[in-house]
PDB file of C-alpha atoms in Angstrom:
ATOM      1  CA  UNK A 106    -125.168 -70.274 -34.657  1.00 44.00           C
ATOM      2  CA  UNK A 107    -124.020 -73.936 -35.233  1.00 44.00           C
ATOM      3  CA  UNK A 108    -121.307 -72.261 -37.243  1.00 45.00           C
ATOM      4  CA  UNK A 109    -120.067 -70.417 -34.048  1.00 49.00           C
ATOM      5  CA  UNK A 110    -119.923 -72.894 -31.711  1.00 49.00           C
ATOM      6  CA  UNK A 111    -117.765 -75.056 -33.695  1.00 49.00           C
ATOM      7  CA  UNK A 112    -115.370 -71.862 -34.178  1.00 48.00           C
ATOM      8  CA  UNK A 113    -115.182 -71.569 -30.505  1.00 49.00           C
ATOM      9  CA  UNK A 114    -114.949 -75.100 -30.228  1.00 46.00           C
ATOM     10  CA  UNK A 115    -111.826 -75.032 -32.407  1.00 50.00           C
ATOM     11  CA  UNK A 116    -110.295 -72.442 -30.414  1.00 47.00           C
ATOM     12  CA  UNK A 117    -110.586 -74.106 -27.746  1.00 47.00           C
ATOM     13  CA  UNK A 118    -109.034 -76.991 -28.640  1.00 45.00           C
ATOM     14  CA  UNK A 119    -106.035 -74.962 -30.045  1.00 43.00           C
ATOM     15  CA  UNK A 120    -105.786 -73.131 -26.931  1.00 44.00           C
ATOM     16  CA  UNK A 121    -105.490 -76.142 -24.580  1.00 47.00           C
ATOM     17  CA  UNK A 122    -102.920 -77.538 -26.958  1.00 43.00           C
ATOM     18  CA  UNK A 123    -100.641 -74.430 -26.833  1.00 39.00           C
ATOM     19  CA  UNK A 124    -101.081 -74.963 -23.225  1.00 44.00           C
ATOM     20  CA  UNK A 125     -99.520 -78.050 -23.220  1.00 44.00           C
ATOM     21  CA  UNK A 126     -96.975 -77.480 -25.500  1.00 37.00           C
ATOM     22  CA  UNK A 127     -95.651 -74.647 -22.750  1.00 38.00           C
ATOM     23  CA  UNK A 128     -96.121 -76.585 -19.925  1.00 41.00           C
ATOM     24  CA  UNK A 129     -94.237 -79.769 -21.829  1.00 43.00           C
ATOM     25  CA  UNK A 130     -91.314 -76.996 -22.597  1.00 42.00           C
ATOM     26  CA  UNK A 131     -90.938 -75.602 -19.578  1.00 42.00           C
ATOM     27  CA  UNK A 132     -90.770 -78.822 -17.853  1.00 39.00           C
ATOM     28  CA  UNK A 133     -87.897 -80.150 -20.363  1.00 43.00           C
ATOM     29  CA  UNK A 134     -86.271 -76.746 -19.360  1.00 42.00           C
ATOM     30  CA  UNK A 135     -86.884 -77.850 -15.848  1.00 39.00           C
ATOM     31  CA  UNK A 136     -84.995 -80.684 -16.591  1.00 42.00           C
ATOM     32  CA  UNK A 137     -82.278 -79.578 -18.507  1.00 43.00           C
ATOM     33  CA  UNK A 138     -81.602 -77.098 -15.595  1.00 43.00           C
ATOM     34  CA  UNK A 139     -81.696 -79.245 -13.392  1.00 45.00           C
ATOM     35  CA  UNK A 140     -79.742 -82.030 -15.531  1.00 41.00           C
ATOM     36  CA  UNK A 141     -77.050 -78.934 -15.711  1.00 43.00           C
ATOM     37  CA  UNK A 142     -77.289 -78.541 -11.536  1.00 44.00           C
ATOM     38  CA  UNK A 143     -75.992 -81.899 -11.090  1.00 46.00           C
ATOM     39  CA  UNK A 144     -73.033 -82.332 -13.599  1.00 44.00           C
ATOM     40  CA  UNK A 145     -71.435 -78.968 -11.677  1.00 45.00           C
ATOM     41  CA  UNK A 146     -72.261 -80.541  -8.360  1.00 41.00           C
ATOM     42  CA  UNK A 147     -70.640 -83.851  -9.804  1.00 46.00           C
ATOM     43  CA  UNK A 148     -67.881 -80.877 -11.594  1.00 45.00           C
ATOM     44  CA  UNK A 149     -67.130 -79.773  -8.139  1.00 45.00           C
ATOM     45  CA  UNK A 150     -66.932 -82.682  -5.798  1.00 42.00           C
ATOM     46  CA  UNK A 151     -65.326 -84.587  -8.284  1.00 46.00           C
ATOM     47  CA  UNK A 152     -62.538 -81.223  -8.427  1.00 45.00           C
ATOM     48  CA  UNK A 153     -62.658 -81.490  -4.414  1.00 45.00           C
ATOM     49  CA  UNK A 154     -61.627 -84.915  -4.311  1.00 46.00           C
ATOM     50  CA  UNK A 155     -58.486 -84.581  -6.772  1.00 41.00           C
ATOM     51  CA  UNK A 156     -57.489 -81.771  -4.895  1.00 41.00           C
ATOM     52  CA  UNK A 157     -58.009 -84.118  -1.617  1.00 45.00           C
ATOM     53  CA  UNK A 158     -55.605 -86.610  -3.657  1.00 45.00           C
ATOM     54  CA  UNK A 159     -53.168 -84.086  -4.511  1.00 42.00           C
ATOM     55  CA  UNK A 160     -52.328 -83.129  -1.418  1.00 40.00           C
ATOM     56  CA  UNK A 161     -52.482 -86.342   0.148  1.00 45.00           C
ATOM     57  CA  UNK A 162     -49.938 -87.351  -2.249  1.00 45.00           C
ATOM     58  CA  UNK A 163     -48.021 -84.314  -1.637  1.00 42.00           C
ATOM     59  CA  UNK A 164     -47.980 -85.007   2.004  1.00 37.00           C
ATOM     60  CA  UNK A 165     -47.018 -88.441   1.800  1.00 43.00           C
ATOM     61  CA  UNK A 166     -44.032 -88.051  -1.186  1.00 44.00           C
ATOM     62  CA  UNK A 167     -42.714 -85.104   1.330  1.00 43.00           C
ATOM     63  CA  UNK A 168     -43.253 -87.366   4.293  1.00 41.00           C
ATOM     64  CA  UNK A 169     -41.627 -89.752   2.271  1.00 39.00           C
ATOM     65  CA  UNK A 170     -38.596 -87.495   1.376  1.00 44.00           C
ATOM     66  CA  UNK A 171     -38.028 -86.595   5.122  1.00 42.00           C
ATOM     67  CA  UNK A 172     -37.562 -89.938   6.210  1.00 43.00           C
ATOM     68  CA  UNK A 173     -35.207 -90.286   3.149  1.00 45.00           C
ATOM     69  CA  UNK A 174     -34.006 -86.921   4.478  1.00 46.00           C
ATOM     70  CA  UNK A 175     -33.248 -88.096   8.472  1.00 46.00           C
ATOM     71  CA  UNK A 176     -32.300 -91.459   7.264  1.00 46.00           C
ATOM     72  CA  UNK A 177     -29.270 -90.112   5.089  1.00 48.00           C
ATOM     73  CA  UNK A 178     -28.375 -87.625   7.898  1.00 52.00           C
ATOM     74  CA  UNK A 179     -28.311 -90.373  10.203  1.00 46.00           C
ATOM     75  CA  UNK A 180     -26.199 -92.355   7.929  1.00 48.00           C
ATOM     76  CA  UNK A 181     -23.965 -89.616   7.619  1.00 47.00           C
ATOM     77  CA  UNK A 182     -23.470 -89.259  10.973  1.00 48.00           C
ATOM     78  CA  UNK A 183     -22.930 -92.649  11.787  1.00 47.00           C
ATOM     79  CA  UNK A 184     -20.274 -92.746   8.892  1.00 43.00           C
ATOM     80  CA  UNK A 185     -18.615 -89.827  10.334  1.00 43.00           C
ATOM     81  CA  UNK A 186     -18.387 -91.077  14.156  1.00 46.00           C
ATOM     82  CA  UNK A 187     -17.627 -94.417  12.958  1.00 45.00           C
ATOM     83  CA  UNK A 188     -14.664 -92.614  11.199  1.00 43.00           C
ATOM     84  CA  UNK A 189     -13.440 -91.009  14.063  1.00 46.00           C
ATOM     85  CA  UNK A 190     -13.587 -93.967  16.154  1.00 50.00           C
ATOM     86  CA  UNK A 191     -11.463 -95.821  13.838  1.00 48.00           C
ATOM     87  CA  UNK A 192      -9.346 -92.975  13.377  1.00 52.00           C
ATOM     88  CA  UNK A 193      -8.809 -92.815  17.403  1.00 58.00           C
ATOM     89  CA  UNK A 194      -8.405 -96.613  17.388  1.00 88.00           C
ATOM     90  CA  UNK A 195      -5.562 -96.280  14.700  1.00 94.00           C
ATOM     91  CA  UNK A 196      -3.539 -94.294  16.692  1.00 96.00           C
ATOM     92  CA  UNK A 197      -4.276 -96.267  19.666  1.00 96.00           C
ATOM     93  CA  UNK A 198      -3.543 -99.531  18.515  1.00 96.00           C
ATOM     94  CA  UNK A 199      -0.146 -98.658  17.071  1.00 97.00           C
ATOM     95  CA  UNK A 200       0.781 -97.086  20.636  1.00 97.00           C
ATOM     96  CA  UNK A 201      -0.306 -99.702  22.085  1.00 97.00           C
ATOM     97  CA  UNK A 202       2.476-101.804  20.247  1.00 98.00           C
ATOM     98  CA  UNK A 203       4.674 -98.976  20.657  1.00 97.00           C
ATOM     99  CA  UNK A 204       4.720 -99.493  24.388  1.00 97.00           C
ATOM    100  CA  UNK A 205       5.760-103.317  24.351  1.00 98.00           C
ATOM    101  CA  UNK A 206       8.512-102.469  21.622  1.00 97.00           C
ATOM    102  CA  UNK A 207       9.623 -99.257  23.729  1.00 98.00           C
ATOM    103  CA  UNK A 208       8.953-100.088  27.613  1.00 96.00           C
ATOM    104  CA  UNK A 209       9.294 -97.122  29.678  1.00 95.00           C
ATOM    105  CA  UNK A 210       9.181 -94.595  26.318  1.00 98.00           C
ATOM    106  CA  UNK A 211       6.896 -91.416  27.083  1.00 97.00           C
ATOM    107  CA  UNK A 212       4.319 -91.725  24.183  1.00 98.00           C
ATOM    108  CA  UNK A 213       1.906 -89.416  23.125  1.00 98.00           C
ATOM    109  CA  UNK A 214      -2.111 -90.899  22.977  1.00 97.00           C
ATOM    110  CA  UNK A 215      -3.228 -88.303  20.527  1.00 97.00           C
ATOM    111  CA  UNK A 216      -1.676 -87.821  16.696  1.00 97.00           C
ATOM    112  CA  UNK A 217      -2.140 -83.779  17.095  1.00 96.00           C
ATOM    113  CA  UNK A 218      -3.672 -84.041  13.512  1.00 95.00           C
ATOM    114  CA  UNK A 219      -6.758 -82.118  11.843  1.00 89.00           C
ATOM    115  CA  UNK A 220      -7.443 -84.664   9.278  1.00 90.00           C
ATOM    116  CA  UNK A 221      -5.083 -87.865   7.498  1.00 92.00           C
ATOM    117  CA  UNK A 222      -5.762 -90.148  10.846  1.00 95.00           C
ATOM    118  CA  UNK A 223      -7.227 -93.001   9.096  1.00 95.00           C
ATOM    119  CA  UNK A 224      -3.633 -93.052   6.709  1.00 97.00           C
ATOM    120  CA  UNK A 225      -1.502 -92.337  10.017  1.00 98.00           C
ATOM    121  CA  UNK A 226       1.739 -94.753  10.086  1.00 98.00           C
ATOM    122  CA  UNK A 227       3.981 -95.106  12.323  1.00 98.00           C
ATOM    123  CA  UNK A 228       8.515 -96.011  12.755  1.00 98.00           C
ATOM    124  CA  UNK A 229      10.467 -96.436  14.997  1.00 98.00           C
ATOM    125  CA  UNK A 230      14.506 -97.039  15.563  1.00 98.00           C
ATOM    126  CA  UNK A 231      16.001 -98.376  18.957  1.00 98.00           C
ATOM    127  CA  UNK A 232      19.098 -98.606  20.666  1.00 97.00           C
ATOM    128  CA  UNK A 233      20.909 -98.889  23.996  1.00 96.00           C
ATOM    129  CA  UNK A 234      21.057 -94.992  23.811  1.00 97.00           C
ATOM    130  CA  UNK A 235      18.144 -93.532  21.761  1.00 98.00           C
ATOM    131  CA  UNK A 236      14.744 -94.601  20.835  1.00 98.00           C
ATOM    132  CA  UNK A 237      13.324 -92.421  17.779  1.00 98.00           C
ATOM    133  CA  UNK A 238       9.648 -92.634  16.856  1.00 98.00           C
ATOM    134  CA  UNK A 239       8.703 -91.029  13.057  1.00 98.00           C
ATOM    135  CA  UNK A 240       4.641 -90.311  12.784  1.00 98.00           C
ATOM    136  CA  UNK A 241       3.739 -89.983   9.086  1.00 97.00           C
ATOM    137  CA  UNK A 242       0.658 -90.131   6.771  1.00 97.00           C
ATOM    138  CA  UNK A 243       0.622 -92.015   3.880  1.00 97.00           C
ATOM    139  CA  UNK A 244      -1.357 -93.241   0.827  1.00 96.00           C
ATOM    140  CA  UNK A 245      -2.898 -96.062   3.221  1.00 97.00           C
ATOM    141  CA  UNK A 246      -2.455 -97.561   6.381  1.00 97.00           C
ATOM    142  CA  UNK A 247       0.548 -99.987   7.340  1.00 98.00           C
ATOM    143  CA  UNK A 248       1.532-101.982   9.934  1.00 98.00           C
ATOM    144  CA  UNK A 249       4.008-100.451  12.378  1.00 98.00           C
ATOM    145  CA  UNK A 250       7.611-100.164  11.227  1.00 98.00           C
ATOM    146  CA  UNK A 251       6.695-101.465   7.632  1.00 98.00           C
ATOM    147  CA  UNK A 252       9.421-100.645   5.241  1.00 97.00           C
ATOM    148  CA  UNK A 253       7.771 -98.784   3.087  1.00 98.00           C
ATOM    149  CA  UNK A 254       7.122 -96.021   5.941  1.00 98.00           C
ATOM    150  CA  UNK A 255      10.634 -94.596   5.655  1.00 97.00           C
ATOM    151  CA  UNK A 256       9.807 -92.935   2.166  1.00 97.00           C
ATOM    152  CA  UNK A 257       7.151 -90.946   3.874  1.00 97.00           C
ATOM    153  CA  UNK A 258       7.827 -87.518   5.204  1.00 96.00           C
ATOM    154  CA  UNK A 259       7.096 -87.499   8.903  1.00 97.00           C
ATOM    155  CA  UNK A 260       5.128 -84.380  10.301  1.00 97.00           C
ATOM    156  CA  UNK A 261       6.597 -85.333  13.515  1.00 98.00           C
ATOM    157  CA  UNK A 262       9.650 -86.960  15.242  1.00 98.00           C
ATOM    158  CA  UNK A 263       9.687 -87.877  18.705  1.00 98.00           C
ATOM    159  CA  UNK A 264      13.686 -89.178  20.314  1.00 98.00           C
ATOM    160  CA  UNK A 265      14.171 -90.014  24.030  1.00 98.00           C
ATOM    161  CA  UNK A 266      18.140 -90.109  24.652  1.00 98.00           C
ATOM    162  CA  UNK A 267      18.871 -92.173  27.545  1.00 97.00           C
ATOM    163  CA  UNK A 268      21.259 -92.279  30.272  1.00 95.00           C
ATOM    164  CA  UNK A 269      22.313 -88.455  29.832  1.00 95.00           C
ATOM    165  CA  UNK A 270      24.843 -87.598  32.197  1.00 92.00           C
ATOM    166  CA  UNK A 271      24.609 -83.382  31.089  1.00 92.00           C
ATOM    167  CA  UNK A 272      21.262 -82.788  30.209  1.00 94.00           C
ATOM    168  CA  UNK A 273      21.424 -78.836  29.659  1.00 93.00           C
ATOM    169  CA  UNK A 274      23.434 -79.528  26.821  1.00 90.00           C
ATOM    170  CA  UNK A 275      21.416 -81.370  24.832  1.00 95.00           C
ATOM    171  CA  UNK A 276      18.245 -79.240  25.884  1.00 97.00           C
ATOM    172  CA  UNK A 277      20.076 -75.159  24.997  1.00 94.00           C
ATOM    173  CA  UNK A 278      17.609 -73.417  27.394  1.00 97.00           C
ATOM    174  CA  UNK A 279      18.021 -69.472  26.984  1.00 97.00           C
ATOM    175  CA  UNK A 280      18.563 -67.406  30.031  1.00 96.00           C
ATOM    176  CA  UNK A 281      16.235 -64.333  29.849  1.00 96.00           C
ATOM    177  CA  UNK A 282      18.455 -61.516  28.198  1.00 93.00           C
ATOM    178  CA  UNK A 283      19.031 -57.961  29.456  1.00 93.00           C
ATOM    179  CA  UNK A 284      20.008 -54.832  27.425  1.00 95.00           C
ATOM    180  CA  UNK A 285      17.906 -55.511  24.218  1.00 97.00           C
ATOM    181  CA  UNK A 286      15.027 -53.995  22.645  1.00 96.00           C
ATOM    182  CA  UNK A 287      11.522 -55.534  24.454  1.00 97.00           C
ATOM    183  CA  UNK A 288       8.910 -56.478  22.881  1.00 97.00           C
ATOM    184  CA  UNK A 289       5.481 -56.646  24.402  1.00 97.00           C
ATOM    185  CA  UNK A 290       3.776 -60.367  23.565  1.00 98.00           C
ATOM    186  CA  UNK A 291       1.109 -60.017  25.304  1.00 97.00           C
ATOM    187  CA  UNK A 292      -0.156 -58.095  28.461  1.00 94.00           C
ATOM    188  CA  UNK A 293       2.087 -59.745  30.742  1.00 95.00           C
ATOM    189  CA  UNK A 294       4.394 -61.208  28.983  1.00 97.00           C
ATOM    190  CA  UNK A 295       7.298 -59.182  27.728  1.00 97.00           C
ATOM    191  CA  UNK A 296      10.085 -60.905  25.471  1.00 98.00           C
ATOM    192  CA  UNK A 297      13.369 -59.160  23.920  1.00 98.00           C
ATOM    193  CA  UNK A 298      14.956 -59.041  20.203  1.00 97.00           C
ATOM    194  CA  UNK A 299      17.704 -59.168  18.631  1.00 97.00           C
ATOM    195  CA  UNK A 300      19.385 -59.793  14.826  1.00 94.00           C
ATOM    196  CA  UNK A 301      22.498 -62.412  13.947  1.00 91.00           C
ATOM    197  CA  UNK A 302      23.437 -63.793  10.632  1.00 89.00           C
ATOM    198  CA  UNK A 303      20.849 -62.613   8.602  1.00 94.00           C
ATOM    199  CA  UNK A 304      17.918 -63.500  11.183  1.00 97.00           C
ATOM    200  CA  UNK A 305      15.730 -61.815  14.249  1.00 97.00           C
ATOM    201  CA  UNK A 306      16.066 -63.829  17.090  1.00 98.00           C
ATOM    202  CA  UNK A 307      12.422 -63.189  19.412  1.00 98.00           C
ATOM    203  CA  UNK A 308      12.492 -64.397  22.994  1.00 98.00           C
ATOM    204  CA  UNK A 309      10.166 -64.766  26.434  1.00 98.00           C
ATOM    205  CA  UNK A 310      10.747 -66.905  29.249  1.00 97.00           C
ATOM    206  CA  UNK A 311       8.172 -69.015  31.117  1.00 96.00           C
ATOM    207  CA  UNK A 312       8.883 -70.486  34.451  1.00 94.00           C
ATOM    208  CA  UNK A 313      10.993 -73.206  33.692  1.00 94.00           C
ATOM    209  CA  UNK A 314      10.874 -72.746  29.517  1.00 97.00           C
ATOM    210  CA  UNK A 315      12.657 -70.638  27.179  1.00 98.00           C
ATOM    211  CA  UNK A 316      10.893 -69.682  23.785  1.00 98.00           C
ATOM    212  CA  UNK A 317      12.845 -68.389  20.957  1.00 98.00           C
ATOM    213  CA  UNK A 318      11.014 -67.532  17.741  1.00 98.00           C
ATOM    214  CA  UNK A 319      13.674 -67.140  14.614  1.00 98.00           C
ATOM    215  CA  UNK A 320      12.738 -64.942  11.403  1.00 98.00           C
ATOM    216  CA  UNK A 321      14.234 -64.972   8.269  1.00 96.00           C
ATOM    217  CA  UNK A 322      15.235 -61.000   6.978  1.00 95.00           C
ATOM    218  CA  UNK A 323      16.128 -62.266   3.486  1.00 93.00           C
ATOM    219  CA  UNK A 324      12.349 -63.859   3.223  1.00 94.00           C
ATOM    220  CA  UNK A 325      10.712 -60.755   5.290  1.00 95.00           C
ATOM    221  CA  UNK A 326       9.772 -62.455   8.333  1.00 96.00           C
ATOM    222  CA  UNK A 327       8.488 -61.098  11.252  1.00 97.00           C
ATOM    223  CA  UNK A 328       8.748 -63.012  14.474  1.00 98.00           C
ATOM    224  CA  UNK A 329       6.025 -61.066  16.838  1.00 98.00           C
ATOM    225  CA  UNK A 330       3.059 -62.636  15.079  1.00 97.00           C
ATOM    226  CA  UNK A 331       4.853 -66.168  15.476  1.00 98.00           C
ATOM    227  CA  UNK A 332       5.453 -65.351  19.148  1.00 98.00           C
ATOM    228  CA  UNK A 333       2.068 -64.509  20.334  1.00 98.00           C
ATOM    229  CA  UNK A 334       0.717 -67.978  18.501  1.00 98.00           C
ATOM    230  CA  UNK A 335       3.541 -69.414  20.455  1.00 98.00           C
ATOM    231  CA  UNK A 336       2.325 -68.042  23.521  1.00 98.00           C
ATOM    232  CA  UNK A 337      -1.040 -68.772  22.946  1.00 98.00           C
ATOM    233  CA  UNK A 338      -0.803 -72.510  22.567  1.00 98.00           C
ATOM    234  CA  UNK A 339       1.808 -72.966  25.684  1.00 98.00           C
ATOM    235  CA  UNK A 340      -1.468 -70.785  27.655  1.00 97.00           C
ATOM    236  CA  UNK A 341      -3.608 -73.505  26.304  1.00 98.00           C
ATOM    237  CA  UNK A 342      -1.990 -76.957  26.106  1.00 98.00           C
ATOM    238  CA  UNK A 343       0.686 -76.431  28.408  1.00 97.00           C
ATOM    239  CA  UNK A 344       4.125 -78.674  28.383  1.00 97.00           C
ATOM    240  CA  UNK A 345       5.505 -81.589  30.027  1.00 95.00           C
ATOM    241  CA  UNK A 346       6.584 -81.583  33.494  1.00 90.00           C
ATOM    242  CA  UNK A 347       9.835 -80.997  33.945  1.00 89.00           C
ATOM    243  CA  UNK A 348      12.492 -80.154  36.895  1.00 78.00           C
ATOM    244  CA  UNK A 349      15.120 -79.112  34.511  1.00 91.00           C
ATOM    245  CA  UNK A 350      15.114 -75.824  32.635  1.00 96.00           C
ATOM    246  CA  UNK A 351      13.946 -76.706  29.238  1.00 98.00           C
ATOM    247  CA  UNK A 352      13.361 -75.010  25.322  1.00 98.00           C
ATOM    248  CA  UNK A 353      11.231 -74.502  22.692  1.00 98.00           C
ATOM    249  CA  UNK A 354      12.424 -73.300  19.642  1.00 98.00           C
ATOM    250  CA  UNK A 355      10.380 -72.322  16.784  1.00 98.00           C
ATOM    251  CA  UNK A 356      11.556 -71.243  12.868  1.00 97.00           C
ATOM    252  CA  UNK A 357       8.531 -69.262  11.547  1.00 97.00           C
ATOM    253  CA  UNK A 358       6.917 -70.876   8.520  1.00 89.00           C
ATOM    254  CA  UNK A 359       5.333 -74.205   8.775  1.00 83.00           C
ATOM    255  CA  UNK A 360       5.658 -76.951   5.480  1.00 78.00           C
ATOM    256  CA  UNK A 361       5.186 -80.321   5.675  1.00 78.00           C
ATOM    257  CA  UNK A 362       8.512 -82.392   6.367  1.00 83.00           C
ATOM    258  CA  UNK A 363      10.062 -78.942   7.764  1.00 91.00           C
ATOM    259  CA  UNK A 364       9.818 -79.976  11.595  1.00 97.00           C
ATOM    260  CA  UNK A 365      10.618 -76.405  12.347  1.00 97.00           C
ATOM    261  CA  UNK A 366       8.562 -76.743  15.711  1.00 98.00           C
ATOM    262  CA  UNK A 367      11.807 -78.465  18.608  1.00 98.00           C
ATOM    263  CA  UNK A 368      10.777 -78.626  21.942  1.00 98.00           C
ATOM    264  CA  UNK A 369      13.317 -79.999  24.229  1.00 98.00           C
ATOM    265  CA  UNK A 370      13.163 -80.959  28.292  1.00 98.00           C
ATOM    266  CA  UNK A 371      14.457 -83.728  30.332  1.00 96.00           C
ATOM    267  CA  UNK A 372      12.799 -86.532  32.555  1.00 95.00           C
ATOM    268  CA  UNK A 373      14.058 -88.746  34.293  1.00 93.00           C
ATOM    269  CA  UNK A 374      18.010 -89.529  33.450  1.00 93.00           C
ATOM    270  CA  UNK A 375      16.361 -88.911  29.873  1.00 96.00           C
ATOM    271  CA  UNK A 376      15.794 -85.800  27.408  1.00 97.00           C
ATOM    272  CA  UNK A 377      12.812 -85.989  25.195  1.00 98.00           C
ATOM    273  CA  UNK A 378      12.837 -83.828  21.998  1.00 98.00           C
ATOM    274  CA  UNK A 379       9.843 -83.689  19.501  1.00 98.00           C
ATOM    275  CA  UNK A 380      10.300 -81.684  16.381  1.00 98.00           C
ATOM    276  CA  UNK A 381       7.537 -81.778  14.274  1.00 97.00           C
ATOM    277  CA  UNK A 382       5.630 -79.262  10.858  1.00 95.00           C
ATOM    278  CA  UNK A 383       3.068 -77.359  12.896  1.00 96.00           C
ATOM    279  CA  UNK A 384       3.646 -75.943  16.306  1.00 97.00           C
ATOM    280  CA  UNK A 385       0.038 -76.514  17.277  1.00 97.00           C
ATOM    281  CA  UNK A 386       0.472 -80.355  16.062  1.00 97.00           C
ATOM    282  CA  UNK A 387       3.578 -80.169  18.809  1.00 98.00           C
ATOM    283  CA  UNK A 388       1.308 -79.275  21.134  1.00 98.00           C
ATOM    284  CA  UNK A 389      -1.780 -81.288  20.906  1.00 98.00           C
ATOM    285  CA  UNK A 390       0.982 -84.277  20.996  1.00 98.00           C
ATOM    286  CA  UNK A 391       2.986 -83.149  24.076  1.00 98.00           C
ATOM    287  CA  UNK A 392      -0.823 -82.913  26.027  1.00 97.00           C
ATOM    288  CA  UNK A 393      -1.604 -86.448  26.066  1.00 97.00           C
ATOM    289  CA  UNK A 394       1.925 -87.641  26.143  1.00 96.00           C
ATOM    290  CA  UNK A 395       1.862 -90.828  29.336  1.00 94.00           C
TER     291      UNK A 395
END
């Protein structure tokens, strides 16, 4: 009997111990799981908050970059207008001497030019009968009338002759011409055509302005296309005022030093002529000329 008490006894005892073994392992499984819980939660937030970096750096370097960005456009800008203004300035300044060297001179305000203003240099010759002014561009700017000037090829030559007693025959205005083929410039504006000495001669009439375009056969010129650019510009700049019949007289083909652009009138007891390399250059000039 004694014998079976102490049996159950025993078991007992082993069973409570078992018991605490599980209970002892399931709570260091408790805590492992839950040890586990907390380094993802630390995982994650710590993953959220580089992210949070990452793009706060990302928004501040392209922040950063933009003002770069606006600032260099600025700059640019700035450059550029500053450019212009000294390029206006330039041509300004040297007609502003022109005037005291030249009183009474018609001068043009603008150098007609698409780009070179900053280099643009200026010439000039005078006499009791004939001013000439020679606008160039060069390597660099120079003072007005410097010597070295007069080895640069001018893209335009402006000459007042004074005191002219017969001013038609400096100026060769063209009557309008009868009998020849016509050729339609534009919608309104009809001209006529004829050959000579190896070249086709195109012509139109504008109130008080004759324009003759000249082609070259031997190169294969044509002068409609020539004509109609012609017409154009005159539509758009206009000309000098003038009470005497006056010309414009353009070879087609435009090269620098070429001055195949002469426009001709008279003002005044004086006849102006500018000849310059682009017609449109001619133009531009003739527009602000005071």
């Amino acid at each position: 009997m004694k014998k079976n008490r102490k049996n159950l006894a025993l078991l007992l005892l082993a069973a409570s111990l078992l018991a605490g073994c599980a209970g002892q392992s399931n709570s260091q499984s408790s805590q492992s799981s839950q040890a586990k819980s907390e380094k993802k939660a630390e995982s994650k937030a710590s993953s959220k908050s580089a992210a949070k970096s990452a793009a706060s750096s990302a928004v501040s370097s392209s922040a950063v970059s933009s003002t770069k960005s606006s600032s260099s456009q600025a700059s640019s800008k700035s450059a550029a207008s500053s450019s212009q203004r000294a390029d206006v300035n330039r041509m300004g300044t040297l007609t502003s001497q022109l005037r005291v060297k030249l009183p009474g001179m018609l001068l043009p305000a603008a150098d007609g030019l698409g780009q070179g203003s900053s280099n643009l240099n200026i010439r000039y010759t005078s006499s009791s009968s004939q001013n000439v002014v020679y606008y160039s561009v060069g390597n660099s700017p120079l003072a007005l009338n410097d010597s070295r000037i007069a080895s640069e090829k001018p893209y335009a030559v402006l000459t007042e002759k004074k005191n002219v007693a017969d001013a038609s025959s400096l100026i060769n205005y063209q009557e309008p011409k009868t009998g020849l083929p016509a050729v339609k410039i534009a919608s309104n504006v009809t001209g006529t055509e004829e050959g000579a000495a190896g070249s086709t001669y195109l012509q139109f009439n504008q109130g008080q302005w004759s324009f003759v375009v000249r082609a070259s056969n031997v190169q294969g010129q044509k002068p409609l296309p020539t004509a109609q650019k012609l017409l154009a510009l005159y539509q758009q700049y206009g000309l000098p005022d003038t009470a005497a019949k006056s010309s414009v007289q353009v070879d087609v083909g435009e090269s620098l030093g070429s001055l195949n652009t002469v426009i001709t009138w008279a003002k005044g007891s004086s006849v102006y002529q500018l000849k310059a390399h682009s017609t449109e250059t001619a133009f531009k000039m003739l527009k602000s000329l005071n």
